[in-house]
Coordinates of C-alpha atoms and ligand atoms in Angstrom, one line a residue:
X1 CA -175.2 109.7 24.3
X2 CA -171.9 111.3 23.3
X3 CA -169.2 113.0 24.9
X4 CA -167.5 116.5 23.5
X5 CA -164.1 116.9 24.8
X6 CA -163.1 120.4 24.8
X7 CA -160.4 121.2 21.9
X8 CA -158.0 124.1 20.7
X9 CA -158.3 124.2 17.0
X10 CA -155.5 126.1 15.8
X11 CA -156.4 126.3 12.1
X12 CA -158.6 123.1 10.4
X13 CA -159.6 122.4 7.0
X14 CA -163.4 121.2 6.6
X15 CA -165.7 119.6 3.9
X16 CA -169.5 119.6 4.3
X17 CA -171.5 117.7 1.9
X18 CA -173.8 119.0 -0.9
X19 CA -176.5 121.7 0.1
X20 CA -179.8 119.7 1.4
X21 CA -182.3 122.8 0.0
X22 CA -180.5 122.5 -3.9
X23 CA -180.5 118.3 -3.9
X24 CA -184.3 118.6 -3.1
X25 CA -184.9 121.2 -5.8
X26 CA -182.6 119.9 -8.4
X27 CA -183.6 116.2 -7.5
X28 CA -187.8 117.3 -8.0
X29 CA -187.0 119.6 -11.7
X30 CA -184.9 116.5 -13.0
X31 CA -187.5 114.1 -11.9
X32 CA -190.0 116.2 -14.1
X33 CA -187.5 117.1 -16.5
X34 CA -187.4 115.8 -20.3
X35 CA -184.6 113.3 -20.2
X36 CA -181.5 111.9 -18.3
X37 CA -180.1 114.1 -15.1
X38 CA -176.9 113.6 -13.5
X39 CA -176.5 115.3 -10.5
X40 CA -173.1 115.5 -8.7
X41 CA -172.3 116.1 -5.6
X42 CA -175.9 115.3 -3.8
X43 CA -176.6 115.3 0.0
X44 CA -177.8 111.8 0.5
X45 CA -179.3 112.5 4.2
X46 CA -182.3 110.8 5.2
X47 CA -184.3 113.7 4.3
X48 CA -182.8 114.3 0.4
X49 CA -183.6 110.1 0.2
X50 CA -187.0 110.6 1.0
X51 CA -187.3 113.1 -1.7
X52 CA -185.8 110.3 -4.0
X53 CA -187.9 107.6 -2.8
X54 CA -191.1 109.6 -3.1
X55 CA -190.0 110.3 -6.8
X56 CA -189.7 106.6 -7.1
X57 CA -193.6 105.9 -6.2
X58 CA -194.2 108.9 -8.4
X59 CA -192.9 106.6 -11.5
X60 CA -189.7 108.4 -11.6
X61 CA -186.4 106.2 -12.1
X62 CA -183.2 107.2 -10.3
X63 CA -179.7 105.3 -9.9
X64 CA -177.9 106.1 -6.8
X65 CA -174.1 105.7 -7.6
X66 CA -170.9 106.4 -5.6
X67 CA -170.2 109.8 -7.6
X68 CA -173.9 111.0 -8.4
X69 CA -177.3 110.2 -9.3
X70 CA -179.0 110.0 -12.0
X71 CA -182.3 110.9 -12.4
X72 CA -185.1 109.6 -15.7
X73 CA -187.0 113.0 -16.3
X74 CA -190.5 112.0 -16.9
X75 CA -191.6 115.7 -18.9
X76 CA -194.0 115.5 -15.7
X77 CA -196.3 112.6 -16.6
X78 CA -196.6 111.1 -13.2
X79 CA -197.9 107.4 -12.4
X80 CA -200.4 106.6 -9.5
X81 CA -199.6 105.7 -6.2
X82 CA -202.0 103.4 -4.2
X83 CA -199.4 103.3 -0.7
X84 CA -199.0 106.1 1.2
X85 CA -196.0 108.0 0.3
X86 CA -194.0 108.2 3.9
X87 CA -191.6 111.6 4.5
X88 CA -190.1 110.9 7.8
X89 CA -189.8 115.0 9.3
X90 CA -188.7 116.5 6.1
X91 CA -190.6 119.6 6.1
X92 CA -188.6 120.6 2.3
X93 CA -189.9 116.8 1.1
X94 CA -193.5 117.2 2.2
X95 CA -193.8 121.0 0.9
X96 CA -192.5 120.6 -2.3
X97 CA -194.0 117.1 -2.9
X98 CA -197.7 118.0 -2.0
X99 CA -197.7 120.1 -5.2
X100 CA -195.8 117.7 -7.4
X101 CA -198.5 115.1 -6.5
X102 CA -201.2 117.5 -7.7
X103 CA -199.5 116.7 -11.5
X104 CA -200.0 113.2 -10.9
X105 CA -202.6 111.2 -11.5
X106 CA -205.4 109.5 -8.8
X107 CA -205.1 110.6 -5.0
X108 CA -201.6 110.3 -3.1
X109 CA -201.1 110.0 0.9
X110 CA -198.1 112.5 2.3
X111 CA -197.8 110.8 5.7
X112 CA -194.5 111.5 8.2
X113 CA -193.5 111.3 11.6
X114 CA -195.3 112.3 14.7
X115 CA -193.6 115.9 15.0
X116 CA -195.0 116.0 10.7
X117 CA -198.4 115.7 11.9
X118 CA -197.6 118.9 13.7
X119 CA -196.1 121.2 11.1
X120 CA -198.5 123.5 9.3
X121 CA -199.5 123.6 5.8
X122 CA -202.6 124.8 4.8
X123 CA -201.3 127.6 3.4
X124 CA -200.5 125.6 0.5
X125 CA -203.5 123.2 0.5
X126 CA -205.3 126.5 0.4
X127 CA -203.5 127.8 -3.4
X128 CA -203.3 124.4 -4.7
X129 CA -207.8 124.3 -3.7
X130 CA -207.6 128.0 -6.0
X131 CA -205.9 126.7 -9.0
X132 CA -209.0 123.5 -8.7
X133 CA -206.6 120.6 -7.3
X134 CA -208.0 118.8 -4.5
X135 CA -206.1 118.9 -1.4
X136 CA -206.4 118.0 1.9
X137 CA -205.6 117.6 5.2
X138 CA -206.6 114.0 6.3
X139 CA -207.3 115.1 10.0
X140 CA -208.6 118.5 9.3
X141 CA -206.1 120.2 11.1
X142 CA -204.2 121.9 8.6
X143 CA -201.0 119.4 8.8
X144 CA -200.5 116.4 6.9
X145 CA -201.2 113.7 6.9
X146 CA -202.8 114.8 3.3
X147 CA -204.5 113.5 0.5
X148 CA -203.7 115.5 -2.8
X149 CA -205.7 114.4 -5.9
X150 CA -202.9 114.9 -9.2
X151 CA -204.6 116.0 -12.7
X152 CA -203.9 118.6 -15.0
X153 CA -204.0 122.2 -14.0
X154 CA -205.2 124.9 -15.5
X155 CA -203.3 127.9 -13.7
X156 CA -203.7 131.2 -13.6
X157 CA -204.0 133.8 -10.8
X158 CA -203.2 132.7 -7.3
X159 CA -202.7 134.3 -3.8
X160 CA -200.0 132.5 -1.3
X161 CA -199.5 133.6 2.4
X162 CA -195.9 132.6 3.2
X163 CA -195.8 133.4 7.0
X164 CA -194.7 130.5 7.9
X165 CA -192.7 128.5 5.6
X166 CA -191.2 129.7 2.5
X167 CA -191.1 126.1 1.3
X168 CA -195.1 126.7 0.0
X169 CA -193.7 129.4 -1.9
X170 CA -191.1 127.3 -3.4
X171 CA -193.6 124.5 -4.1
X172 CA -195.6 126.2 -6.5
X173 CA -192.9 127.6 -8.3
X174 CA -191.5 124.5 -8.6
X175 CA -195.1 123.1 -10.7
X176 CA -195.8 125.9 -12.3
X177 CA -194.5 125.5 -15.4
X178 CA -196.4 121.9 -16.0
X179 CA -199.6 124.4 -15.8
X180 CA -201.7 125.0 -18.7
X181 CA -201.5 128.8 -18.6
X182 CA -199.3 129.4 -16.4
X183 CA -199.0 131.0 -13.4
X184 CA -199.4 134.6 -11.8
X185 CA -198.5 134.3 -7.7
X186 CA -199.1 137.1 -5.2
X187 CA -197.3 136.5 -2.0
X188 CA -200.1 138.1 0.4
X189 CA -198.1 137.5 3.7
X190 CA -194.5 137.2 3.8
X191 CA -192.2 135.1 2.9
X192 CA -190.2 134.6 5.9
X193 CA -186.9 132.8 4.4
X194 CA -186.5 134.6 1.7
X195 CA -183.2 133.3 -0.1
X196 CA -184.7 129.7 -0.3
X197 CA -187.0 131.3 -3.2
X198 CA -184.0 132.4 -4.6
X199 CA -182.2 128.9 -4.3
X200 CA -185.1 127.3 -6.0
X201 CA -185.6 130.6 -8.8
X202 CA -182.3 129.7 -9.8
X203 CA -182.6 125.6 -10.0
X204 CA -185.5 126.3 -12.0
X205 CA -183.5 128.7 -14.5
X206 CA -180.5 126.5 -14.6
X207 CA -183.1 124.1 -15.8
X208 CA -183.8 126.3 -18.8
X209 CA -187.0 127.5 -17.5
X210 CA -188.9 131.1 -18.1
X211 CA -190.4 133.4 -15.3
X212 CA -190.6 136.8 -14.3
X213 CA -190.8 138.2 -10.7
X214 CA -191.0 141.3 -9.1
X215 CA -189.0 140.6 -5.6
X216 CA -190.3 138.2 -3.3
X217 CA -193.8 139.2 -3.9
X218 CA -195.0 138.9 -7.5
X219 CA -193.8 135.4 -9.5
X220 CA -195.4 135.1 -13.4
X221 CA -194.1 131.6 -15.1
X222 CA -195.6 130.6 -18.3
X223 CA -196.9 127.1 -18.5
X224 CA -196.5 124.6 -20.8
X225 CA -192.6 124.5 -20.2
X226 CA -190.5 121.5 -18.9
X227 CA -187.1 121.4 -17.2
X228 CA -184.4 120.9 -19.5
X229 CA -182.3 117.6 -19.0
X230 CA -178.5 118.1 -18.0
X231 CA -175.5 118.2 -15.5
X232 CA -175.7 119.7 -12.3
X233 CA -173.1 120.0 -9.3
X234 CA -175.0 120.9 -5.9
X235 CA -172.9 123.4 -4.1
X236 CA -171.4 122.9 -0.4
X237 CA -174.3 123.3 2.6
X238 CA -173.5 126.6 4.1
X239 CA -175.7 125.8 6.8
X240 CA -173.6 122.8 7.7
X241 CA -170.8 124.8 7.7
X242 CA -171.9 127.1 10.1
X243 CA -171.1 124.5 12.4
X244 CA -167.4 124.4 11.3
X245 CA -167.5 128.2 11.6
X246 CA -169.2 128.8 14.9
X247 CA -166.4 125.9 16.2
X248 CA -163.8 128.5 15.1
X249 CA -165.9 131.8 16.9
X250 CA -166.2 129.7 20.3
X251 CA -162.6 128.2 20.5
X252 CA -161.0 130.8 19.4
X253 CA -159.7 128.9 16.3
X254 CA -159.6 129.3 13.0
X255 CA -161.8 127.2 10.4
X256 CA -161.8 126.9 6.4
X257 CA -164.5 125.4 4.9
X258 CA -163.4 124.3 1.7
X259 CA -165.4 125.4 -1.3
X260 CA -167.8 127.9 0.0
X261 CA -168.1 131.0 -1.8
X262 CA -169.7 134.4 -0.2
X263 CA -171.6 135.0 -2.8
X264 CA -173.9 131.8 -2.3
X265 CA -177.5 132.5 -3.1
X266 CA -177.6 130.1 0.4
X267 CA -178.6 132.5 2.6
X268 CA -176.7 130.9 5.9
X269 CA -173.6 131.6 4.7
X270 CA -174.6 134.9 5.9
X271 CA -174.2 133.9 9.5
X272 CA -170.3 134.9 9.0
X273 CA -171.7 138.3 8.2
X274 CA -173.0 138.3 11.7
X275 CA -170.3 136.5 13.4
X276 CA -167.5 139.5 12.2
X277 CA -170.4 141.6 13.6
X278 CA -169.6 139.6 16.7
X279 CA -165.5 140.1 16.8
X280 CA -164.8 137.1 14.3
X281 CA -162.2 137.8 10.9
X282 CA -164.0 136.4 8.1
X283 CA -161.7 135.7 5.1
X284 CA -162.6 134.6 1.4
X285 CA -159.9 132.8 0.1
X286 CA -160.1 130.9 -3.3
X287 CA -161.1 127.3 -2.1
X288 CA -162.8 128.5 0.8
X289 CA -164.8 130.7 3.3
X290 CA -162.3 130.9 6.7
X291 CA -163.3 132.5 10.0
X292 CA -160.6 133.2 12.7
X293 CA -162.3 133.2 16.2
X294 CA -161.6 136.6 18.6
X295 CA -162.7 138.4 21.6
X296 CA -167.1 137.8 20.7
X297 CA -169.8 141.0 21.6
X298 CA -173.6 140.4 21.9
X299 CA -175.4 141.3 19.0
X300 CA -179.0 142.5 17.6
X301 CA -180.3 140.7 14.6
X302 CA -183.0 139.9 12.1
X303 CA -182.5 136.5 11.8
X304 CA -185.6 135.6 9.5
X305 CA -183.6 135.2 6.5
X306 CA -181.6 132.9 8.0
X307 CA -184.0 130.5 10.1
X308 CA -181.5 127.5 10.6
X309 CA -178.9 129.5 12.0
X310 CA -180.5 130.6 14.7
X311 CA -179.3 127.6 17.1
X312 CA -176.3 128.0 15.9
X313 CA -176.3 131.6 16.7
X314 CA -177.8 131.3 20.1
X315 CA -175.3 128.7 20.8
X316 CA -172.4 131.5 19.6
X317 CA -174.5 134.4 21.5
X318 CA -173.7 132.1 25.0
X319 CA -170.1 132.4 25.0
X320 CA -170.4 136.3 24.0
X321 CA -170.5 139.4 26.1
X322 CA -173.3 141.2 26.5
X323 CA -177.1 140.3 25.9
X324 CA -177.9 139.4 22.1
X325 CA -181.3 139.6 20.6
X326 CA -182.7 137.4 17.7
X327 CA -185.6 138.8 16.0
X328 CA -188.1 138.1 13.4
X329 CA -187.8 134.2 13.7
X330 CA -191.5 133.2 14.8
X331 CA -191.9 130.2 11.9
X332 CA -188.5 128.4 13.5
X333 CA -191.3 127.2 16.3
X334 CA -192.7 125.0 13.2
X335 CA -189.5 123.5 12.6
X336 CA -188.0 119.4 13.8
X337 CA -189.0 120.9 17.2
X338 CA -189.9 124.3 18.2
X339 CA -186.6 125.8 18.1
X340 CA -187.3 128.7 19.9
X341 CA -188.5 126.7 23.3
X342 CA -185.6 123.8 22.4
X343 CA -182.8 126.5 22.5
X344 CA -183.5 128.3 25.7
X345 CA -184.3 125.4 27.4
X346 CA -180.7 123.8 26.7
X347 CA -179.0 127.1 27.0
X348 CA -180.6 127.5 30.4
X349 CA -179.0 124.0 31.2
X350 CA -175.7 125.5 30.7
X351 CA -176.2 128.2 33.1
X352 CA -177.0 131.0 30.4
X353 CA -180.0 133.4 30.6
X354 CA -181.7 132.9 27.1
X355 CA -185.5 133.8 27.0
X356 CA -187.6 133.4 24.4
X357 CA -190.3 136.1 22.8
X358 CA -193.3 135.2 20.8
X359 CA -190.9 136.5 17.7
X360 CA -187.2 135.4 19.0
X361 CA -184.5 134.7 21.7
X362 CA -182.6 137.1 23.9
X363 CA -179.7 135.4 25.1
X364 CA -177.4 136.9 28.0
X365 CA -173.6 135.9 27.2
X366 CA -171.6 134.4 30.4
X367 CA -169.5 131.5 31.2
X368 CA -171.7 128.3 30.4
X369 CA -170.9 125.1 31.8
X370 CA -171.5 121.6 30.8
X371 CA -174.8 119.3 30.5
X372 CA -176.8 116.4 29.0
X373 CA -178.5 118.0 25.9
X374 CA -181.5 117.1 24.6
X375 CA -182.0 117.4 21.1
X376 CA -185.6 116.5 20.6
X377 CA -185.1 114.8 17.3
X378 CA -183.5 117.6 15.7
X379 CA -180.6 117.1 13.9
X380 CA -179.8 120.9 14.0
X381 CA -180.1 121.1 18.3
X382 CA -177.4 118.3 18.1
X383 CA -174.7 119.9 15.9
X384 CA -175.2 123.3 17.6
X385 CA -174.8 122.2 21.2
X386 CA -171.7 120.0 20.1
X387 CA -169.9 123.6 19.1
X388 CA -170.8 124.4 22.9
X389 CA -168.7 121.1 23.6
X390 CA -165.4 122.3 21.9
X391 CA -165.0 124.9 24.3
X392 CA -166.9 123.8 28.1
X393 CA -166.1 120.1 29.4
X394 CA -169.0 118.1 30.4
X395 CA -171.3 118.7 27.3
X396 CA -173.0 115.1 26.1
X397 CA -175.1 115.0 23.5
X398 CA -178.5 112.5 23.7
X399 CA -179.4 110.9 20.9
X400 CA -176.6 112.1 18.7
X401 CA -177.9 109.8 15.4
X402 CA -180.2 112.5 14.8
X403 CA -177.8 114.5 12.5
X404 CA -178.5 111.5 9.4
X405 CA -181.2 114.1 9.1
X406 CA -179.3 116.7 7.2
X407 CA -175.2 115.5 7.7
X408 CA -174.7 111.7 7.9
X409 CA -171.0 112.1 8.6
X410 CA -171.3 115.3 10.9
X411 CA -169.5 113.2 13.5
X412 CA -166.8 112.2 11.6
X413 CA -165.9 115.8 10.3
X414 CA -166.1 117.0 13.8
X415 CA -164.0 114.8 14.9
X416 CA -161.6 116.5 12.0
X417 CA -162.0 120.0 13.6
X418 CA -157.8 119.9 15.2
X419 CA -155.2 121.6 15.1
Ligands
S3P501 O1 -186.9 125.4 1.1 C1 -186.0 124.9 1.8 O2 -185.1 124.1 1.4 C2 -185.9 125.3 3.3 C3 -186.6 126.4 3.7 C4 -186.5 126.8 5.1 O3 -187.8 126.6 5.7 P1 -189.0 127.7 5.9 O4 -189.2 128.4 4.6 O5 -190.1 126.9 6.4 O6 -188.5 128.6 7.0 C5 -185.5 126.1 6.0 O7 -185.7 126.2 7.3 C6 -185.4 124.6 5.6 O8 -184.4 123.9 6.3 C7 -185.1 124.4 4.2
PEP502 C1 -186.2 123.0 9.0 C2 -185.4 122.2 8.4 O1 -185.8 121.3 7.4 P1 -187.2 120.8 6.9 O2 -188.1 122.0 7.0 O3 -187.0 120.4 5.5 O4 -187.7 119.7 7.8 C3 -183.9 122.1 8.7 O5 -183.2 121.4 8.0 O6 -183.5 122.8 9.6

């Protein structure tokens, strides 16, 4: 368990580590790709290692060094895998994965943690069984563990409900051109998460790859095309550095994190959007996104867009005045934990009226005091309640490891956030 001590913060300078979403994309296209990768910059997390380490069973050969990794693209030809492949509670890993396995070749096991066995995916098992690949889930309950059976796909039309995770979405993109013909997706519910599709769009055009789209609801990719070998630098995580951010809106501080641009295609970075909404001064400066801390009103947003920030929000929403309502974020209950439930729960601790909906949180903004936070395994409970630490004495966070997650060194960087 660890002890926050309250802090003023009169004006820090952060780094975050590489974006998790773009090292599991650009670590999956180079893996398929037709030669050597170098990627730069890469989150290694326990989650983005899982991703490599699957990669590795699938035959695919990668160098971890100090500065980057390298990747062996393998133009998609896949070897078999007799052991299960194991993916911890990396929701992106098993998602993406379940469709690369259906280019390989025998059946595969997708196994994870407890909390995995939970998380929903039939969705996808259910437009990988339309283009012919056999997929499915081993205990019939539409969660892995799962047993996908690789071979080459035809393609052609498909229909996708994205409800609940975008990542399904993203997974079939992500194959699509290692079809035979292509293929034509109709999103039939959804997506919820929307800039993720865009985050992996633009991995798979940086990669030299054709398709055409028509918003989030029509994708059309030709087959018969493979990544294009090469560079790439991963960008900062904006959604770790809505941490540094929300330290700034609670103390009253200011907070650059260094190399963030507003124009991400990371969706989270929109959470300073909502915070100058909220009284904050958001600043782009040249080697960094900056947010100055002020006098913080309750707001009303649709937070669906932006489903990892909504702890972070909630956590922000406490220390604000009025009563501020999160809508539109029903898939966050499939997340590490049900986020929804975690959130009030911990905020209630704290003395603060938060509620949730079948949809979202309304949180009434007062004057919360410390507690021992649980944090149910999820790296993103840990890091938000922190924040609540910089500005309440008594806040201790259980289980703090959980953070390796996403942000290995969150702890150190935190302990960076002076004056
Ligand atoms: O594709 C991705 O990299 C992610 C998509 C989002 O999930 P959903 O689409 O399931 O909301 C997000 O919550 C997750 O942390 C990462
Ligand atoms: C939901 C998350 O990740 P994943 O779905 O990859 O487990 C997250 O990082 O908040």
């Amino acid at each position: 368990m660890l002890e926050i001590k309250p802090r003023n913060i009169a004006n820090a300078q952060i780094t975050v580590p590489g974006s998790k979403s773009y090292t599991h994309r650009i670590l999956i296209a180079s893996g398929l790709s037709d030669g050597l990768c170098t990627i730069e910059n890469a989150l290694k997390s326990e989650d983005t290692l899982l991703t490599l380490g699957a990669l590795k069973h699938l035959g695919v050969k990668t160098d971890v060094n100090d500065n980057n990794i390298t990747i062996h693209g393998t133009k998609g030809i896949l070897s078999p895998c007799d052991t299960p492949v194991y993916l911890g509670n990396s929701g992106t890993s098993v998602r993406l994965l379940t469709a690369v396995a259906a280019l390989g070749k025998g059946t595969y096991t997708l196994t994870g943690t407890e909390r995995m066995a939970e998380r929903p995916i039939q969705d996808l098992l259910d437009a990988l069984r339309q283009m012919g690949v056999s997929a499915c889930s081993v205990n019939n309950n539409g969660c892995p563990p799962l047993e996908i059976t690789g071979g080459e796909i035809k393609g052609g039309k498909v229909g996708l409900k994205c409800k609940i995770s975008s990542q399904y979405l993203s997974a079939l993109l992500l194959i699509a051109p290692y079809t035979r013909e292509g293929l034509e997706i109709t999103v039939t519910e959804g997506p919820v998460s929307k800039p993720y599709i865009d985050m992996t769009v633009d991995v798979m055009k940086q990669l030299n790859v054709e398709l055409a789209r028509d918003g989030y609801n029509f994708f059309n990719i030709p087959g018969k095309q493979v990544y294009k070998a090469g560079s790439y630098l991963v960008e900062s995580d904006c959604s770790n550095a809505g941490y540094f951010w929300a330290a700034a809106a609670v103390t009253g501080g200011t907070v650059k994190v260094r190399g963030i641009s507003r124009d991400s295609r990371q969706g989270d970075v929109r959470l300073t959007e909502v915070f100058e909404t909220m009284g904050c001064k958001v600043v782009q400066e040249k080697d960094g996104l900056v947010v100055s801390g002020g006098k913080l009103s309750a707001t009303e947003v649709d937070m669906a867009d932006m489903p990892d920030m909504v702890p972070t929000l909630a956590v922000v929403a406490a220390f604000a005045e009025g009563t501020t309502v999160i809508k539109n974020v029903a898939h966050l209950k499939a997340k590490e934990s049900d986020r929804l439930t975690s959130v009030a729960t911990e905020l209630s601790k704290m003395g603060i009226q938060a509620t949730c909906t079948d949809t979202g949180l309304i949180i009434r903004g007062g004057n919360p005091h410390g507690a021992e936070i649980d944090t149910y395994n999820d790296h993103r409970i840990a890091m938000c309640f922190a924040v609540a630490g910089l500005s309440v004495p008594g806040v201790f966070i259980r289980d703090e490891k959980c953070v390796e997650k996403s942000f290995p060194n969150f702890w150190e960087v935190f302990e960076e956030l002076k004056n």
